[in-house]
XYZ file of C-alpha atoms in Angstrom:
454
model
C 7.614 -4.851 -10.760
C 8.319 -7.469 -7.969
C 6.072 -9.336 -6.131
C 5.432 -7.661 -2.713
C 6.566 -10.689 -0.451
C 9.587 -8.417 -0.876
C 10.545 -6.735 2.561
C 9.604 -3.201 3.856
C 13.124 -1.249 5.252
C 12.169 -2.120 8.912
C 11.688 -5.844 8.120
C 14.757 -6.474 6.236
C 16.651 -5.073 9.262
C 14.416 -7.670 11.592
C 15.207 -10.079 9.446
C 18.956 -9.281 8.893
C 19.266 -9.127 12.844
C 17.754 -12.682 13.045
C 20.137 -14.229 10.132
C 16.876 -15.391 7.768
C 18.672 -12.841 4.767
C 21.483 -11.907 4.014
C 23.166 -8.236 2.624
C 24.039 -10.436 -0.114
C 20.494 -11.903 -0.953
C 19.056 -8.767 -0.293
C 21.194 -6.724 -3.097
C 20.944 -9.265 -5.026
C 17.178 -8.962 -5.531
C 17.471 -5.339 -5.631
C 20.017 -5.378 -8.604
C 17.843 -7.818 -10.478
C 14.781 -5.724 -10.117
C 16.858 -2.671 -11.331
C 17.955 -4.952 -14.674
C 14.432 -6.345 -15.272
C 13.761 -5.993 -18.955
C 10.179 -5.334 -17.806
C 10.929 -2.797 -14.570
C 11.670 1.392 -14.753
C 15.152 0.411 -13.547
C 16.823 2.468 -16.936
C 14.482 5.621 -15.732
C 14.608 5.630 -11.962
C 18.283 5.294 -11.877
C 21.118 7.961 -13.499
C 23.586 5.504 -11.869
C 23.801 2.412 -10.897
C 26.809 0.696 -8.277
C 26.365 -2.731 -9.104
C 29.864 -3.789 -8.330
C 30.299 -1.443 -5.216
C 26.926 -2.639 -3.943
C 28.189 -5.965 -4.024
C 31.295 -5.165 -2.893
C 29.418 -3.695 0.481
C 27.134 -6.581 0.284
C 30.121 -9.160 0.916
C 31.748 -6.635 3.611
C 28.272 -6.317 5.353
C 27.692 -10.222 5.323
C 31.191 -10.651 6.908
C 30.521 -7.990 9.795
C 26.995 -9.641 10.403
C 28.792 -13.418 10.636
C 31.161 -12.211 13.399
C 28.626 -10.154 14.936
C 29.906 -6.604 14.230
C 27.662 -5.490 12.133
C 27.514 -1.229 12.210
C 24.325 -0.332 12.908
C 20.678 -1.889 12.474
C 20.507 -0.775 8.979
C 23.647 -2.715 8.175
C 23.439 -4.734 4.773
C 19.866 -2.697 4.329
C 20.275 -1.508 0.375
C 19.312 1.955 0.000
C 19.614 4.392 -2.901
C 20.098 8.016 -2.731
C 19.132 11.194 -5.173
C 21.354 12.346 -8.171
C 22.050 15.344 -6.175
C 24.140 13.900 -2.981
C 27.702 13.876 -3.585
C 29.750 10.167 -4.238
C 33.164 10.681 -4.289
C 35.383 10.526 -7.745
C 31.940 11.372 -10.001
C 30.569 14.101 -11.029
C 27.345 15.497 -9.403
C 24.561 16.208 -12.134
C 21.135 17.331 -10.390
C 19.475 15.312 -13.205
C 20.800 17.600 -15.639
C 23.137 17.252 -18.924
C 24.890 20.333 -18.118
C 27.019 19.196 -15.352
C 27.602 15.568 -16.853
C 31.311 16.609 -17.275
C 31.335 18.403 -14.038
C 34.591 18.293 -11.969
C 34.592 14.607 -9.937
C 33.373 15.263 -6.391
C 35.982 15.056 -4.151
C 34.225 13.769 -1.241
C 31.236 11.936 -0.096
C 28.579 14.203 0.688
C 27.670 13.761 4.193
C 24.260 11.565 3.722
C 26.257 9.295 1.772
C 28.876 9.230 4.685
C 26.795 8.086 7.303
C 25.270 5.992 4.716
C 28.444 4.077 4.735
C 29.320 4.512 8.226
C 26.224 2.695 9.307
C 26.510 0.107 7.029
C 24.059 0.680 4.626
C 24.363 -0.624 0.690
C 24.431 2.635 -1.738
C 23.073 0.736 -5.272
C 22.739 3.701 -7.046
C 22.112 7.242 -7.670
C 18.146 8.115 -9.004
C 16.787 10.367 -11.434
C 14.786 13.349 -10.295
C 13.530 16.448 -12.076
C 16.629 18.445 -13.129
C 17.808 20.690 -10.538
C 14.939 19.764 -8.455
C 13.042 22.371 -9.362
C 9.600 20.717 -10.279
C 6.896 18.296 -7.677
C 5.881 16.434 -10.959
C 9.322 14.583 -11.944
C 9.031 14.672 -15.577
C 12.794 14.862 -16.705
C 13.727 15.366 -20.950
C 17.246 14.394 -20.612
C 17.015 10.894 -18.811
C 13.342 9.940 -18.801
C 10.750 9.763 -16.657
C 10.513 6.746 -14.831
C 6.396 5.726 -14.474
C 4.091 5.868 -11.180
C 3.800 1.888 -9.947
C 0.085 2.358 -10.117
C -1.945 2.062 -13.574
C 1.598 1.548 -15.183
C 0.159 1.251 -18.858
C -1.214 5.116 -18.584
C 2.126 5.919 -17.827
C 1.568 8.216 -14.837
C 3.865 11.078 -13.623
C 5.773 9.369 -9.975
C 5.778 13.310 -8.646
C 9.153 14.815 -7.819
C 11.668 16.010 -8.035
C 12.682 12.850 -5.720
C 10.626 10.762 -9.059
C 13.439 7.872 -9.307
C 13.985 7.561 -5.392
C 9.893 6.660 -5.046
C 9.795 4.527 -8.130
C 12.968 2.761 -6.637
C 11.279 1.752 -3.924
C 7.832 1.393 -5.256
C 9.351 -1.476 -7.714
C 11.631 -2.881 -4.982
C 15.085 -1.442 -6.489
C 16.139 0.162 -3.204
C 14.333 -0.933 0.471
C 14.507 2.796 1.237
C 15.836 5.883 -0.533
C 17.149 9.428 0.257
C 15.889 12.600 -1.451
C 15.894 16.216 -1.055
C 12.190 18.382 -0.163
C 12.149 21.578 -0.627
C 8.594 22.138 -1.228
C 7.387 18.530 -1.115
C 9.624 16.594 -3.297
C 9.599 13.664 -0.995
C 6.170 14.081 0.236
C 4.668 14.412 -3.093
C 6.398 11.201 -5.047
C 5.580 9.382 -1.837
C 2.116 10.330 -1.968
C 1.586 9.878 -6.150
C 3.195 6.328 -6.180
C 1.024 5.115 -2.320
C 4.862 5.155 -0.296
C 5.529 7.331 2.656
C 7.650 10.278 2.387
C 9.447 11.842 5.564
C 10.234 15.426 5.448
C 11.884 16.022 8.616
C 12.995 19.583 10.008
C 16.142 20.904 7.935
C 18.541 21.619 10.410
C 18.186 17.987 11.636
C 19.982 16.264 8.596
C 23.440 17.884 7.179
C 23.059 19.364 3.724
C 27.059 19.158 3.425
C 27.957 17.774 -0.319
C 24.400 18.136 -1.403
C 23.968 20.189 -4.811
C 21.187 23.240 -3.367
C 17.952 24.324 -4.598
C 17.114 26.958 -2.154
C 18.718 27.055 1.501
C 16.168 28.797 2.930
C 13.974 26.015 2.073
C 16.079 22.675 1.316
C 15.845 19.647 3.534
C 16.908 16.146 3.251
C 13.912 13.256 3.612
C 13.472 9.641 3.083
C 10.768 7.378 1.539
C 9.884 3.706 2.182
C 6.808 1.731 2.641
C 6.188 2.764 6.073
C 6.483 5.246 9.307
C 9.240 2.544 11.233
C 11.555 2.277 7.919
C 11.803 5.970 7.305
C 11.996 6.589 10.912
C 15.128 4.077 10.798
C 16.789 5.115 7.452
C 16.511 8.772 9.207
C 18.288 7.760 11.984
C 21.122 6.999 9.951
C 21.588 10.307 8.735
C 20.018 12.762 10.852
C 22.388 14.742 13.711
C 20.216 12.481 16.534
C 17.814 9.605 15.772
C 14.242 9.618 16.295
C 13.199 7.532 19.207
C 9.499 7.023 18.868
C 6.737 6.522 21.617
C 3.701 4.917 21.881
C 0.738 7.103 21.650
C -3.293 6.640 21.579
C -5.925 8.294 18.877
C -7.592 8.705 21.999
C -5.427 10.850 23.074
C -4.944 12.969 19.954
C -6.396 16.242 19.129
C -5.434 17.180 15.123
C -6.401 20.126 13.466
C -7.651 20.364 9.557
C -7.203 23.628 8.401
C -9.712 25.210 6.136
C -7.894 27.760 3.656
C -6.190 26.677 0.541
C -5.837 23.471 1.488
C -8.576 22.102 0.687
C -9.331 23.404 -2.409
C -9.923 22.024 -5.708
C -9.427 18.605 -4.411
C -10.392 15.936 -7.212
C -13.170 13.390 -6.236
C -10.766 10.468 -5.141
C -8.593 12.657 -2.889
C -11.422 14.243 -1.400
C -12.848 10.691 -0.631
C -9.884 9.162 0.907
C -9.797 12.320 2.534
C -12.762 12.004 3.915
C -12.726 8.421 5.210
C -9.320 8.750 6.600
C -10.751 11.987 8.638
C -13.818 9.621 9.682
C -11.271 6.373 10.454
C -9.191 8.658 12.962
C -12.799 9.682 14.539
C -13.590 6.826 15.157
C -10.248 5.544 16.564
C -11.218 8.228 18.790
C -9.359 11.229 17.549
C -10.674 13.872 18.431
C -10.185 16.707 14.924
C -10.809 20.238 14.873
C -11.330 21.888 11.797
C -9.529 25.886 12.434
C -9.958 28.810 9.615
C -5.772 29.420 9.613
C -6.369 32.128 7.162
C -2.580 32.778 7.375
C -2.224 29.882 4.551
C -3.998 32.088 1.577
C -1.315 34.897 2.445
C 1.837 32.701 0.861
C 0.655 33.195 -2.751
C 1.354 37.061 -2.474
C 4.894 36.157 -0.430
C 6.029 33.857 -3.158
C 4.487 36.388 -5.820
C 7.695 36.908 -7.497
C 9.370 33.169 -7.055
C 9.912 33.729 -3.789
C 12.996 31.947 -2.055
C 13.402 29.704 -4.538
C 13.846 31.633 -7.658
C 16.227 33.726 -6.003
C 18.469 31.583 -4.983
C 18.015 29.165 -7.585
C 19.276 32.039 -10.119
C 21.944 33.129 -7.546
C 23.347 29.557 -7.805
C 22.486 28.782 -11.667
C 23.219 32.511 -13.115
C 26.735 31.613 -14.525
C 25.888 27.916 -16.034
C 22.809 29.376 -17.385
C 25.018 32.315 -19.256
C 27.388 29.302 -20.579
C 24.970 26.658 -20.940
C 21.637 27.721 -20.446
C 20.483 25.645 -23.760
C 20.748 22.910 -22.227
C 18.539 22.897 -19.433
C 15.070 22.127 -19.696
C 12.747 24.421 -20.667
C 9.978 24.429 -18.048
C 12.773 24.506 -15.348
C 15.259 27.609 -16.190
C 11.972 29.328 -17.534
C 11.447 29.257 -13.373
C 15.132 30.056 -12.333
C 14.642 33.092 -14.654
C 12.291 34.478 -12.232
C 15.016 35.164 -9.781
C 16.961 37.160 -12.334
C 15.378 40.452 -11.174
C 15.359 39.550 -7.260
C 18.015 41.259 -5.025
C 19.197 41.617 -1.374
C 16.393 44.201 -0.687
C 13.783 41.093 -1.822
C 15.656 38.688 0.202
C 15.361 40.848 3.877
C 11.443 41.221 2.879
C 11.470 37.674 2.651
C 13.352 36.945 5.440
C 11.326 39.186 7.944
C 7.721 38.388 5.711
C 8.568 34.766 6.956
C 9.444 35.442 10.498
C 6.588 37.441 11.076
C 3.844 34.483 9.462
C 6.267 31.488 11.032
C 5.103 33.266 14.316
C 1.485 34.061 13.919
C 0.471 30.657 12.002
C 2.959 28.872 15.216
C 0.558 30.748 17.969
C -2.469 29.252 16.661
C -1.757 25.521 15.465
C 1.146 24.908 18.937
C -1.830 23.381 20.908
C -2.422 20.463 18.443
C -0.934 17.227 18.264
C -0.731 17.636 14.818
C -2.144 19.404 11.416
C -3.774 16.978 8.995
C -4.263 17.433 4.971
C -3.763 16.009 1.698
C -0.673 15.855 0.636
C -1.700 16.745 -2.760
C -4.976 18.037 -4.036
C -5.181 15.127 -6.643
C -4.310 11.717 -8.273
C -1.057 11.428 -10.706
C -2.346 12.542 -14.243
C -0.339 10.995 -17.237
C 3.161 12.174 -18.207
C 1.892 12.744 -21.910
C -0.629 15.233 -21.154
C 1.989 17.193 -19.082
C 4.280 16.943 -22.025
C 2.163 18.204 -24.410
C 0.755 20.887 -22.785
C 2.929 23.848 -21.463
C 0.320 25.358 -19.452
C -0.973 22.562 -18.071
C 2.374 21.306 -16.981
C 2.494 24.560 -14.947
C -0.969 24.566 -13.286
C -0.318 21.069 -12.055
C 3.071 21.613 -10.595
C 1.709 24.746 -8.726
C -1.095 22.661 -7.254
C 1.055 19.713 -6.353
C 3.537 21.830 -4.565
C 0.732 24.083 -3.182
C 0.090 22.138 0.443
C 3.687 20.556 0.605
C 5.632 23.950 0.693
C 3.593 25.185 3.231
C 5.693 23.412 5.689
C 9.025 24.356 3.953
C 8.254 28.046 4.683
C 7.168 27.100 8.144
C 10.530 25.685 8.519
C 8.254 22.269 9.903
C 8.340 18.616 9.757
C 5.759 16.485 7.733
C 5.087 12.984 6.775
C 2.941 11.515 3.481
C 1.042 8.371 4.476
C -0.881 6.077 1.963
C -4.847 6.563 2.868
C -6.280 4.909 -0.406
C -9.246 2.127 0.024
C -7.453 -1.160 -1.471
C -6.985 -1.265 -5.040
C -7.678 2.503 -5.329
C -5.285 5.323 -7.113
C -2.808 6.435 -4.203
C -3.820 9.151 -2.248
C -1.465 11.191 0.327
C -2.545 11.944 3.910
C -0.264 14.496 5.396
C 0.424 14.870 8.763
C 2.538 17.828 9.916
C 3.919 19.663 12.827
C 5.842 22.765 14.148
C 9.666 22.690 13.611
C 11.692 19.859 15.890
C 8.617 18.381 16.306
C 9.685 15.412 14.145
C 9.573 12.985 17.327
C 6.172 13.652 18.305
C 4.898 14.006 14.920
C 6.164 10.736 14.075
C 5.016 9.068 16.783
C 1.674 9.831 15.896
C 1.988 9.104 12.400
C 2.977 6.025 13.347
C -0.370 5.394 15.018
C -2.281 7.298 12.832
C -0.954 4.224 10.427
C -1.641 1.832 12.597
C -5.464 2.819 12.440
C -5.752 3.350 8.971
C -4.236 -0.071 8.226
C -6.565 -1.048 10.619
C -9.754 0.009 9.060
C -8.160 -1.496 5.654
C -8.393 -4.777 6.718
């Protein structure tokens, strides 16, 4: 892993604008980090576009020299998850069963928008097969290790596992992933990064391999809020314009049902300290019951939208190549086999009713606060060795983030651990299309937490 003098995405934007660094220099740095023999590049990426990245960097440097940059992001190296179409190659979704699939005829909309902004796409990142787990373990391409306590080989979180590690190890300055039940926020939390899950409708899913159309969203992972917002601005239909907030004006809510259950000691301590820090900064924080959160387990007891919609997409492929899937993934997809249109209609109805009731209780608050994940990252080995443990830990990892996907809301995970401690995520969340206000508050929360740690 490279030293932390490497710039964040936002710092790179500023340095490129000043001319103190070039796209070529940044690109050579990240490519060197990908190739480092003591690094995780071979596990974090399924494809590395070294030649293409250098071509993009040269073109960006020429544009900057001529004063013709395409956007502030012009020249910034980024990665994309292995479910975004890149013209001329198969989109494999972290699986071997699609390795010989037809090559994509065009780029996905997200890749197009990144290229139009001048961002340099250095590669496709590894992921849980077909994005169907929050742990990041992949038996086909291997599992990149969490940057914290790397000797223990802890999980990076998923499903956007390689996305997070590409940022943590300075193999990209920002990563675009997907989030159906926490797949951007979970790896961000485990790896000590910032992960932004926007309201789904803000970013086009065209050319993206789906998991569950009802819940899928596209999000960003970077080192801080400003970097996530800058990357989001290139791929969203409309960029966010953050406003200055003051913690003394904030009124946040902490739900008491489900989301605080079973916290391990590290997460409990970090979350309590984060709340105390925000209160010291003047924020009003109210504990609210929000009993509706307890209903989600029964609503989704048969697998919910994810199993139903994943089965519809995968059933013919499983019939032909089911033995090639990760057994832990295909078993979850098969939960959707008995579900039909009546189950879908019931889910749609239950979700709409649940959303209405939850919205009425939280709309008065500036944001919800909760731990992103209730525990620090366990080791890869212990989860690979015990299937029952794998599924219990996976369910627990997805529990809190998936609340926001079901709400169709927006959320961001911010690192909140003390210096030198295991990474812990603080999730800041809000109702649909409140992204701009929520991320403005996240920026102020980040400032408050950073000030406390200095």
